[in-house]
Amino acid sequence: MKYAGMPMAMWIIFSKSFKRNLTDVLKYDEQESRRITAEAKKKYRAVIEKLPEFEKADRFKMNIVNCAMLSAFFLNMPKLPDVDSATEYYKKSMMTGMMQWFCRMSGKKKYSESDIKSMKDTAKLKAGDRNPYSWNMEFYEYEDGSGYEARFTMCGICTLMKELGLEGLIPAMCRLDYTMSEAGGVTDFVREYTLASGGPYCDCGYKKKGAGHLAEPDEGSEKAAIRHK
């Protein structure tokens, strides 16, 4: 993957907040925060340039770029943080004013025809079959029209962070799904399983706020059978 383009832009946009939260959240002093950030930039570029190019229709390129950035910071810290600290660090670093605005704008389009079509197209693409750093997703709409579930059977974040020796910190990235959904203002995010914790898949349930009881996806009894094994 070329560093020029989205990866470079993402570094410009987010590196300051990643650096600031080395101090605000993880309590490194200013000198150490500068050192970590300088080394992280080198590592980030190296990781990006070893990744394959993503297909044009693959919507998950930004996810793997974010993963590479967070991993680069982790790999240059004197000591890896615990999961709770890593989760707070990533949340504060990503949820800048601009990102919160982006989530609100995305929320306005949630559950629209174009949103549903995009999800269905992503499920058909199965980019993870050709790129181990991408995702394979299945799409299920709730029978009562209260939302939908995106179910991931392959996860590029899991692949990359395992390769980098950061498997134990994958949940720090997973938790941002809740935060971004909350910032969007229209969704209650629900989840039962993650691949990182040994689940059969990662489920991302997007339920319309105020829709009442969460319906099962339109897929028969498959999920209930898994849950009660």
PDB file of C-alpha atoms in Angstrom:
ATOM      1  CA  MET A   1       0.000   0.000   0.000  1.00  0.00           C
ATOM      2  CA  LYS A   2       1.322   3.444  -0.865  1.00  0.00           C
ATOM      3  CA  TYR A   3       1.920   5.800   2.047  1.00  0.00           C
ATOM      4  CA  ALA A   4       1.050   8.830  -0.077  1.00  0.00           C
ATOM      5  CA  GLY A   5      -2.698   9.426  -0.117  1.00  0.00           C
ATOM      6  CA  MET A   6      -5.052   8.303   2.643  1.00  0.00           C
ATOM      7  CA  PRO A   7      -2.372   6.963   5.046  1.00  0.00           C
ATOM      8  CA  MET A   8      -0.409  10.213   4.938  1.00  0.00           C
ATOM      9  CA  ALA A   9      -3.609  12.254   5.343  1.00  0.00           C
ATOM     10  CA  MET A  10      -4.695  10.175   8.336  1.00  0.00           C
ATOM     11  CA  TRP A  11      -1.337  10.759  10.020  1.00  0.00           C
ATOM     12  CA  ILE A  12      -1.636  14.510   9.470  1.00  0.00           C
ATOM     13  CA  ILE A  13      -5.182  14.536  10.853  1.00  0.00           C
ATOM     14  CA  PHE A  14      -4.752  12.302  13.908  1.00  0.00           C
ATOM     15  CA  SER A  15      -1.095  12.241  14.961  1.00  0.00           C
ATOM     16  CA  LYS A  16      -1.447  15.330  17.161  1.00  0.00           C
ATOM     17  CA  SER A  17      -4.263  13.793  19.190  1.00  0.00           C
ATOM     18  CA  PHE A  18      -2.376  10.482  19.447  1.00  0.00           C
ATOM     19  CA  LYS A  19       0.636  12.415  20.763  1.00  0.00           C
ATOM     20  CA  ARG A  20      -1.425  14.565  23.148  1.00  0.00           C
ATOM     21  CA  ASN A  21      -3.095  11.530  24.698  1.00  0.00           C
ATOM     22  CA  LEU A  22       0.239   9.883  25.381  1.00  0.00           C
ATOM     23  CA  THR A  23       0.398  12.538  28.097  1.00  0.00           C
ATOM     24  CA  ASP A  24      -3.277  13.095  28.914  1.00  0.00           C
ATOM     25  CA  VAL A  25      -4.255   9.415  29.130  1.00  0.00           C
ATOM     26  CA  LEU A  26      -1.082   7.345  29.455  1.00  0.00           C
ATOM     27  CA  LYS A  27       0.822   9.944  31.528  1.00  0.00           C
ATOM     28  CA  TYR A  28       4.057  10.068  29.561  1.00  0.00           C
ATOM     29  CA  ASP A  29       5.955  13.333  29.900  1.00  0.00           C
ATOM     30  CA  GLU A  30       6.313  15.685  26.941  1.00  0.00           C
ATOM     31  CA  GLN A  31       9.811  14.537  25.990  1.00  0.00           C
ATOM     32  CA  GLU A  32       8.820  10.868  25.945  1.00  0.00           C
ATOM     33  CA  SER A  33       5.632  11.669  24.032  1.00  0.00           C
ATOM     34  CA  ARG A  34       7.680  13.399  21.330  1.00  0.00           C
ATOM     35  CA  ARG A  35      10.054  10.448  21.112  1.00  0.00           C
ATOM     36  CA  ILE A  36       7.255   7.880  20.862  1.00  0.00           C
ATOM     37  CA  THR A  37       5.505   9.909  18.183  1.00  0.00           C
ATOM     38  CA  ALA A  38       8.642  10.348  16.074  1.00  0.00           C
ATOM     39  CA  GLU A  39       9.396   6.628  16.179  1.00  0.00           C
ATOM     40  CA  ALA A  40       5.736   5.736  15.617  1.00  0.00           C
ATOM     41  CA  LYS A  41       5.685   7.737  12.393  1.00  0.00           C
ATOM     42  CA  LYS A  42       8.556   5.650  10.997  1.00  0.00           C
ATOM     43  CA  LYS A  43       6.925   2.398  12.071  1.00  0.00           C
ATOM     44  CA  TYR A  44       3.528   3.463  10.724  1.00  0.00           C
ATOM     45  CA  ARG A  45       4.956   4.155   7.297  1.00  0.00           C
ATOM     46  CA  ALA A  46       6.851   0.847   7.299  1.00  0.00           C
ATOM     47  CA  VAL A  47       3.708  -1.106   8.224  1.00  0.00           C
ATOM     48  CA  ILE A  48       1.604   0.695   5.602  1.00  0.00           C
ATOM     49  CA  GLU A  49       4.099   0.034   2.823  1.00  0.00           C
ATOM     50  CA  LYS A  50       4.117  -3.711   3.563  1.00  0.00           C
ATOM     51  CA  LEU A  51       0.333  -3.962   3.230  1.00  0.00           C
ATOM     52  CA  PRO A  52      -1.254  -4.881  -0.112  1.00  0.00           C
ATOM     53  CA  GLU A  53      -3.352  -2.346  -1.975  1.00  0.00           C
ATOM     54  CA  PHE A  54      -7.055  -2.557  -1.231  1.00  0.00           C
ATOM     55  CA  GLU A  55      -9.637  -3.006  -3.969  1.00  0.00           C
ATOM     56  CA  LYS A  56     -11.367   0.202  -5.000  1.00  0.00           C
ATOM     57  CA  ALA A  57     -14.735  -1.039  -3.730  1.00  0.00           C
ATOM     58  CA  ASP A  58     -13.329  -2.135  -0.356  1.00  0.00           C
ATOM     59  CA  ARG A  59     -14.760   0.180   2.324  1.00  0.00           C
ATOM     60  CA  PHE A  60     -12.404  -1.050   5.036  1.00  0.00           C
ATOM     61  CA  LYS A  61      -9.109   0.505   3.935  1.00  0.00           C
ATOM     62  CA  MET A  62      -9.475   3.251   6.544  1.00  0.00           C
ATOM     63  CA  ASN A  63      -9.926   0.623   9.266  1.00  0.00           C
ATOM     64  CA  ILE A  64      -6.587  -1.023   8.530  1.00  0.00           C
ATOM     65  CA  VAL A  65      -4.871   2.375   8.254  1.00  0.00           C
ATOM     66  CA  ASN A  66      -6.181   3.295  11.719  1.00  0.00           C
ATOM     67  CA  CYS A  67      -4.993  -0.060  13.014  1.00  0.00           C
ATOM     68  CA  ALA A  68      -1.514   0.533  11.603  1.00  0.00           C
ATOM     69  CA  MET A  69      -1.327   3.940  13.283  1.00  0.00           C
ATOM     70  CA  LEU A  70      -2.437   2.712  16.706  1.00  0.00           C
ATOM     71  CA  SER A  71      -0.129  -0.302  16.463  1.00  0.00           C
ATOM     72  CA  ALA A  72       2.822   1.910  15.566  1.00  0.00           C
ATOM     73  CA  PHE A  73       2.311   3.930  18.746  1.00  0.00           C
ATOM     74  CA  PHE A  74       1.926   0.803  20.882  1.00  0.00           C
ATOM     75  CA  LEU A  75       5.117  -0.696  19.456  1.00  0.00           C
ATOM     76  CA  ASN A  76       7.171   2.357  20.451  1.00  0.00           C
ATOM     77  CA  MET A  77       5.922   2.706  24.022  1.00  0.00           C
ATOM     78  CA  PRO A  78       8.375   1.618  26.731  1.00  0.00           C
ATOM     79  CA  LYS A  79       5.671  -0.708  28.045  1.00  0.00           C
ATOM     80  CA  LEU A  80       2.402  -1.822  26.497  1.00  0.00           C
ATOM     81  CA  PRO A  81      -0.651  -0.407  28.304  1.00  0.00           C
ATOM     82  CA  ASP A  82      -3.336  -2.650  29.768  1.00  0.00           C
ATOM     83  CA  VAL A  83      -6.492  -3.115  27.704  1.00  0.00           C
ATOM     84  CA  ASP A  84      -8.546  -0.540  29.606  1.00  0.00           C
ATOM     85  CA  SER A  85      -5.875   2.147  29.259  1.00  0.00           C
ATOM     86  CA  ALA A  86      -5.335   1.271  25.592  1.00  0.00           C
ATOM     87  CA  THR A  87      -9.077   1.506  24.961  1.00  0.00           C
ATOM     88  CA  GLU A  88      -9.296   4.961  26.529  1.00  0.00           C
ATOM     89  CA  TYR A  89      -6.181   6.095  24.669  1.00  0.00           C
ATOM     90  CA  TYR A  90      -7.567   5.050  21.294  1.00  0.00           C
ATOM     91  CA  LYS A  91     -11.011   6.501  22.017  1.00  0.00           C
ATOM     92  CA  LYS A  92      -9.661   9.916  23.050  1.00  0.00           C
ATOM     93  CA  SER A  93      -7.188   9.960  20.149  1.00  0.00           C
ATOM     94  CA  MET A  94      -9.757   9.125  17.477  1.00  0.00           C
ATOM     95  CA  MET A  95     -12.815  11.006  18.690  1.00  0.00           C
ATOM     96  CA  THR A  96     -11.664  14.471  17.749  1.00  0.00           C
ATOM     97  CA  GLY A  97     -14.191  17.202  16.966  1.00  0.00           C
ATOM     98  CA  MET A  98     -13.892  16.386  13.277  1.00  0.00           C
ATOM     99  CA  MET A  99     -14.540  12.679  13.879  1.00  0.00           C
ATOM    100  CA  GLN A 100     -17.588  13.438  16.008  1.00  0.00           C
ATOM    101  CA  TRP A 101     -18.915  15.628  13.190  1.00  0.00           C
ATOM    102  CA  PHE A 102     -18.265  12.797  10.710  1.00  0.00           C
ATOM    103  CA  CYS A 103     -20.205  10.364  12.919  1.00  0.00           C
ATOM    104  CA  ARG A 104     -23.163  12.754  13.142  1.00  0.00           C
ATOM    105  CA  MET A 105     -23.215  13.169   9.359  1.00  0.00           C
ATOM    106  CA  SER A 106     -23.021   9.395   8.888  1.00  0.00           C
ATOM    107  CA  GLY A 107     -25.863   8.995  11.368  1.00  0.00           C
ATOM    108  CA  LYS A 108     -28.145  11.078   9.155  1.00  0.00           C
ATOM    109  CA  LYS A 109     -27.751   8.496   6.374  1.00  0.00           C
ATOM    110  CA  LYS A 110     -27.985   5.410   8.601  1.00  0.00           C
ATOM    111  CA  TYR A 111     -30.680   2.943   7.497  1.00  0.00           C
ATOM    112  CA  SER A 112     -31.242   4.842   4.235  1.00  0.00           C
ATOM    113  CA  GLU A 113     -31.582   2.971   0.937  1.00  0.00           C
ATOM    114  CA  SER A 114     -28.027   3.928   0.000  1.00  0.00           C
ATOM    115  CA  ASP A 115     -26.714   2.704   3.365  1.00  0.00           C
ATOM    116  CA  ILE A 116     -28.472  -0.665   3.034  1.00  0.00           C
ATOM    117  CA  LYS A 117     -27.266  -1.051  -0.554  1.00  0.00           C
ATOM    118  CA  SER A 118     -23.695  -0.271   0.502  1.00  0.00           C
ATOM    119  CA  MET A 119     -23.841  -2.907   3.228  1.00  0.00           C
ATOM    120  CA  LYS A 120     -25.215  -5.517   0.838  1.00  0.00           C
ATOM    121  CA  ASP A 121     -22.545  -4.688  -1.745  1.00  0.00           C
ATOM    122  CA  THR A 122     -19.846  -5.074   0.906  1.00  0.00           C
ATOM    123  CA  ALA A 123     -21.215  -8.465   1.898  1.00  0.00           C
ATOM    124  CA  LYS A 124     -21.071  -9.601  -1.730  1.00  0.00           C
ATOM    125  CA  LEU A 125     -17.511  -8.326  -2.241  1.00  0.00           C
ATOM    126  CA  LYS A 126     -15.848 -10.673   0.289  1.00  0.00           C
ATOM    127  CA  ALA A 127     -12.560  -8.814  -0.064  1.00  0.00           C
ATOM    128  CA  GLY A 128     -11.012 -10.915   2.711  1.00  0.00           C
ATOM    129  CA  ASP A 129     -10.906 -13.871   0.323  1.00  0.00           C
ATOM    130  CA  ARG A 130      -8.225 -12.012  -1.646  1.00  0.00           C
ATOM    131  CA  ASN A 131      -6.662  -9.750   0.983  1.00  0.00           C
ATOM    132  CA  PRO A 132      -5.917 -11.122   4.479  1.00  0.00           C
ATOM    133  CA  TYR A 133      -5.851  -7.572   5.849  1.00  0.00           C
ATOM    134  CA  SER A 134      -9.423  -6.882   4.786  1.00  0.00           C
ATOM    135  CA  TRP A 135     -12.776  -8.192   5.997  1.00  0.00           C
ATOM    136  CA  ASN A 136     -15.459 -10.665   5.003  1.00  0.00           C
ATOM    137  CA  MET A 137     -18.922  -9.620   6.104  1.00  0.00           C
ATOM    138  CA  GLU A 138     -22.416 -11.079   6.087  1.00  0.00           C
ATOM    139  CA  PHE A 139     -25.459  -8.826   6.273  1.00  0.00           C
ATOM    140  CA  TYR A 140     -28.718  -9.526   8.090  1.00  0.00           C
ATOM    141  CA  GLU A 141     -31.694  -7.225   8.450  1.00  0.00           C
ATOM    142  CA  TYR A 142     -33.828  -7.489  11.599  1.00  0.00           C
ATOM    143  CA  GLU A 143     -37.219  -8.995  10.813  1.00  0.00           C
ATOM    144  CA  ASP A 144     -39.143  -6.139  12.475  1.00  0.00           C
ATOM    145  CA  GLY A 145     -37.320  -3.410  10.545  1.00  0.00           C
ATOM    146  CA  SER A 146     -35.510  -2.137  13.650  1.00  0.00           C
ATOM    147  CA  GLY A 147     -32.061  -2.208  12.054  1.00  0.00           C
ATOM    148  CA  TYR A 148     -29.496  -4.686  10.874  1.00  0.00           C
ATOM    149  CA  GLU A 149     -26.439  -6.703  11.780  1.00  0.00           C
ATOM    150  CA  ALA A 150     -23.074  -6.814  10.047  1.00  0.00           C
ATOM    151  CA  ARG A 151     -21.330 -10.079  10.878  1.00  0.00           C
ATOM    152  CA  PHE A 152     -17.610 -10.443  10.228  1.00  0.00           C
ATOM    153  CA  THR A 153     -15.968 -13.812   9.714  1.00  0.00           C
ATOM    154  CA  MET A 154     -12.592 -12.360   8.704  1.00  0.00           C
ATOM    155  CA  CYS A 155     -10.982  -9.292  10.304  1.00  0.00           C
ATOM    156  CA  GLY A 156      -7.958  -7.424   8.983  1.00  0.00           C
ATOM    157  CA  ILE A 157      -7.318  -5.835  12.384  1.00  0.00           C
ATOM    158  CA  CYS A 158      -6.979  -9.288  13.951  1.00  0.00           C
ATOM    159  CA  THR A 159      -4.604 -10.369  11.192  1.00  0.00           C
ATOM    160  CA  LEU A 160      -2.331  -7.329  11.441  1.00  0.00           C
ATOM    161  CA  MET A 161      -2.211  -6.986  15.219  1.00  0.00           C
ATOM    162  CA  LYS A 162      -1.477 -10.688  15.666  1.00  0.00           C
ATOM    163  CA  GLU A 163       1.416 -10.363  13.209  1.00  0.00           C
ATOM    164  CA  LEU A 164       2.730  -7.393  15.193  1.00  0.00           C
ATOM    165  CA  GLY A 165       2.505  -9.219  18.526  1.00  0.00           C
ATOM    166  CA  LEU A 166      -0.361  -7.029  19.771  1.00  0.00           C
ATOM    167  CA  GLU A 167      -3.145  -9.617  19.899  1.00  0.00           C
ATOM    168  CA  GLY A 168      -4.018  -8.794  23.507  1.00  0.00           C
ATOM    169  CA  LEU A 169      -4.824  -5.172  22.620  1.00  0.00           C
ATOM    170  CA  ILE A 170      -7.242  -5.851  19.756  1.00  0.00           C
ATOM    171  CA  PRO A 171     -10.259  -5.157  22.049  1.00  0.00           C
ATOM    172  CA  ALA A 172      -9.048  -1.543  22.353  1.00  0.00           C
ATOM    173  CA  MET A 173     -10.007  -1.061  18.718  1.00  0.00           C
ATOM    174  CA  CYS A 174     -13.215  -3.118  18.887  1.00  0.00           C
ATOM    175  CA  ARG A 175     -14.687  -0.880  21.586  1.00  0.00           C
ATOM    176  CA  LEU A 176     -14.667   2.166  19.284  1.00  0.00           C
ATOM    177  CA  ASP A 177     -17.653   0.669  17.440  1.00  0.00           C
ATOM    178  CA  TYR A 178     -19.814   1.561  20.436  1.00  0.00           C
ATOM    179  CA  THR A 179     -18.362   5.060  20.714  1.00  0.00           C
ATOM    180  CA  MET A 180     -18.835   5.907  17.040  1.00  0.00           C
ATOM    181  CA  SER A 181     -22.397   4.590  17.032  1.00  0.00           C
ATOM    182  CA  GLU A 182     -23.217   6.671  20.081  1.00  0.00           C
ATOM    183  CA  ALA A 183     -21.717   9.758  18.437  1.00  0.00           C
ATOM    184  CA  GLY A 184     -23.914   9.158  15.379  1.00  0.00           C
ATOM    185  CA  GLY A 185     -26.955   9.686  17.569  1.00  0.00           C
ATOM    186  CA  VAL A 186     -29.378   7.271  15.870  1.00  0.00           C
ATOM    187  CA  THR A 187     -28.168   3.800  16.845  1.00  0.00           C
ATOM    188  CA  ASP A 188     -27.928   1.517  19.840  1.00  0.00           C
ATOM    189  CA  PHE A 189     -24.929  -0.692  19.092  1.00  0.00           C
ATOM    190  CA  VAL A 190     -25.150  -4.300  20.280  1.00  0.00           C
ATOM    191  CA  ARG A 191     -22.636  -7.127  20.191  1.00  0.00           C
ATOM    192  CA  GLU A 192     -22.337 -10.662  21.506  1.00  0.00           C
ATOM    193  CA  TYR A 193     -19.133 -12.030  19.982  1.00  0.00           C
ATOM    194  CA  THR A 194     -15.742 -10.941  18.706  1.00  0.00           C
ATOM    195  CA  LEU A 195     -13.138 -12.954  16.841  1.00  0.00           C
ATOM    196  CA  ALA A 196     -10.488 -11.462  19.128  1.00  0.00           C
ATOM    197  CA  SER A 197     -12.087 -13.079  22.185  1.00  0.00           C
ATOM    198  CA  GLY A 198     -12.490 -16.451  20.471  1.00  0.00           C
ATOM    199  CA  GLY A 199     -16.032 -15.966  19.205  1.00  0.00           C
ATOM    200  CA  PRO A 200     -17.318 -17.558  15.988  1.00  0.00           C
ATOM    201  CA  TYR A 201     -17.507 -14.102  14.377  1.00  0.00           C
ATOM    202  CA  CYS A 202     -17.676 -10.391  15.193  1.00  0.00           C
ATOM    203  CA  ASP A 203     -21.259  -9.178  15.225  1.00  0.00           C
ATOM    204  CA  CYS A 204     -22.075  -5.491  14.849  1.00  0.00           C
ATOM    205  CA  GLY A 205     -25.752  -4.914  15.545  1.00  0.00           C
ATOM    206  CA  TYR A 206     -27.137  -1.508  14.602  1.00  0.00           C
ATOM    207  CA  LYS A 207     -30.538  -1.012  16.229  1.00  0.00           C
ATOM    208  CA  LYS A 208     -32.560   2.134  15.644  1.00  0.00           C
ATOM    209  CA  LYS A 209     -32.896   4.179  18.824  1.00  0.00           C
ATOM    210  CA  GLY A 210     -36.347   3.802  20.373  1.00  0.00           C
ATOM    211  CA  ALA A 211     -37.132   0.685  18.360  1.00  0.00           C
ATOM    212  CA  GLY A 212     -37.809  -1.431  21.456  1.00  0.00           C
ATOM    213  CA  HIS A 213     -36.781  -5.070  21.897  1.00  0.00           C
ATOM    214  CA  LEU A 214     -33.929  -6.241  19.713  1.00  0.00           C
ATOM    215  CA  ALA A 215     -35.178  -8.662  17.077  1.00  0.00           C
ATOM    216  CA  GLU A 216     -33.116 -11.574  15.849  1.00  0.00           C
ATOM    217  CA  PRO A 217     -31.656 -11.153  12.348  1.00  0.00           C
ATOM    218  CA  ASP A 218     -33.626 -12.792   9.569  1.00  0.00           C
ATOM    219  CA  GLU A 219     -31.582 -15.998   9.500  1.00  0.00           C
ATOM    220  CA  GLY A 220     -33.621 -18.639  11.257  1.00  0.00           C
ATOM    221  CA  SER A 221     -32.296 -20.046  14.512  1.00  0.00           C
ATOM    222  CA  GLU A 222     -28.587 -20.129  13.620  1.00  0.00           C
ATOM    223  CA  LYS A 223     -27.463 -17.488  16.097  1.00  0.00           C
ATOM    224  CA  ALA A 224     -29.574 -18.879  18.919  1.00  0.00           C
ATOM    225  CA  ALA A 225     -28.079 -22.303  18.302  1.00  0.00           C
ATOM    226  CA  ILE A 226     -24.543 -20.902  18.514  1.00  0.00           C
ATOM    227  CA  ARG A 227     -25.380 -18.969  21.678  1.00  0.00           C
ATOM    228  CA  HIS A 228     -26.638 -22.059  23.486  1.00  0.00           C
ATOM    229  CA  LYS A 229     -23.875 -24.447  22.539  1.00  0.00           C
TER     230      LYS A 229
END
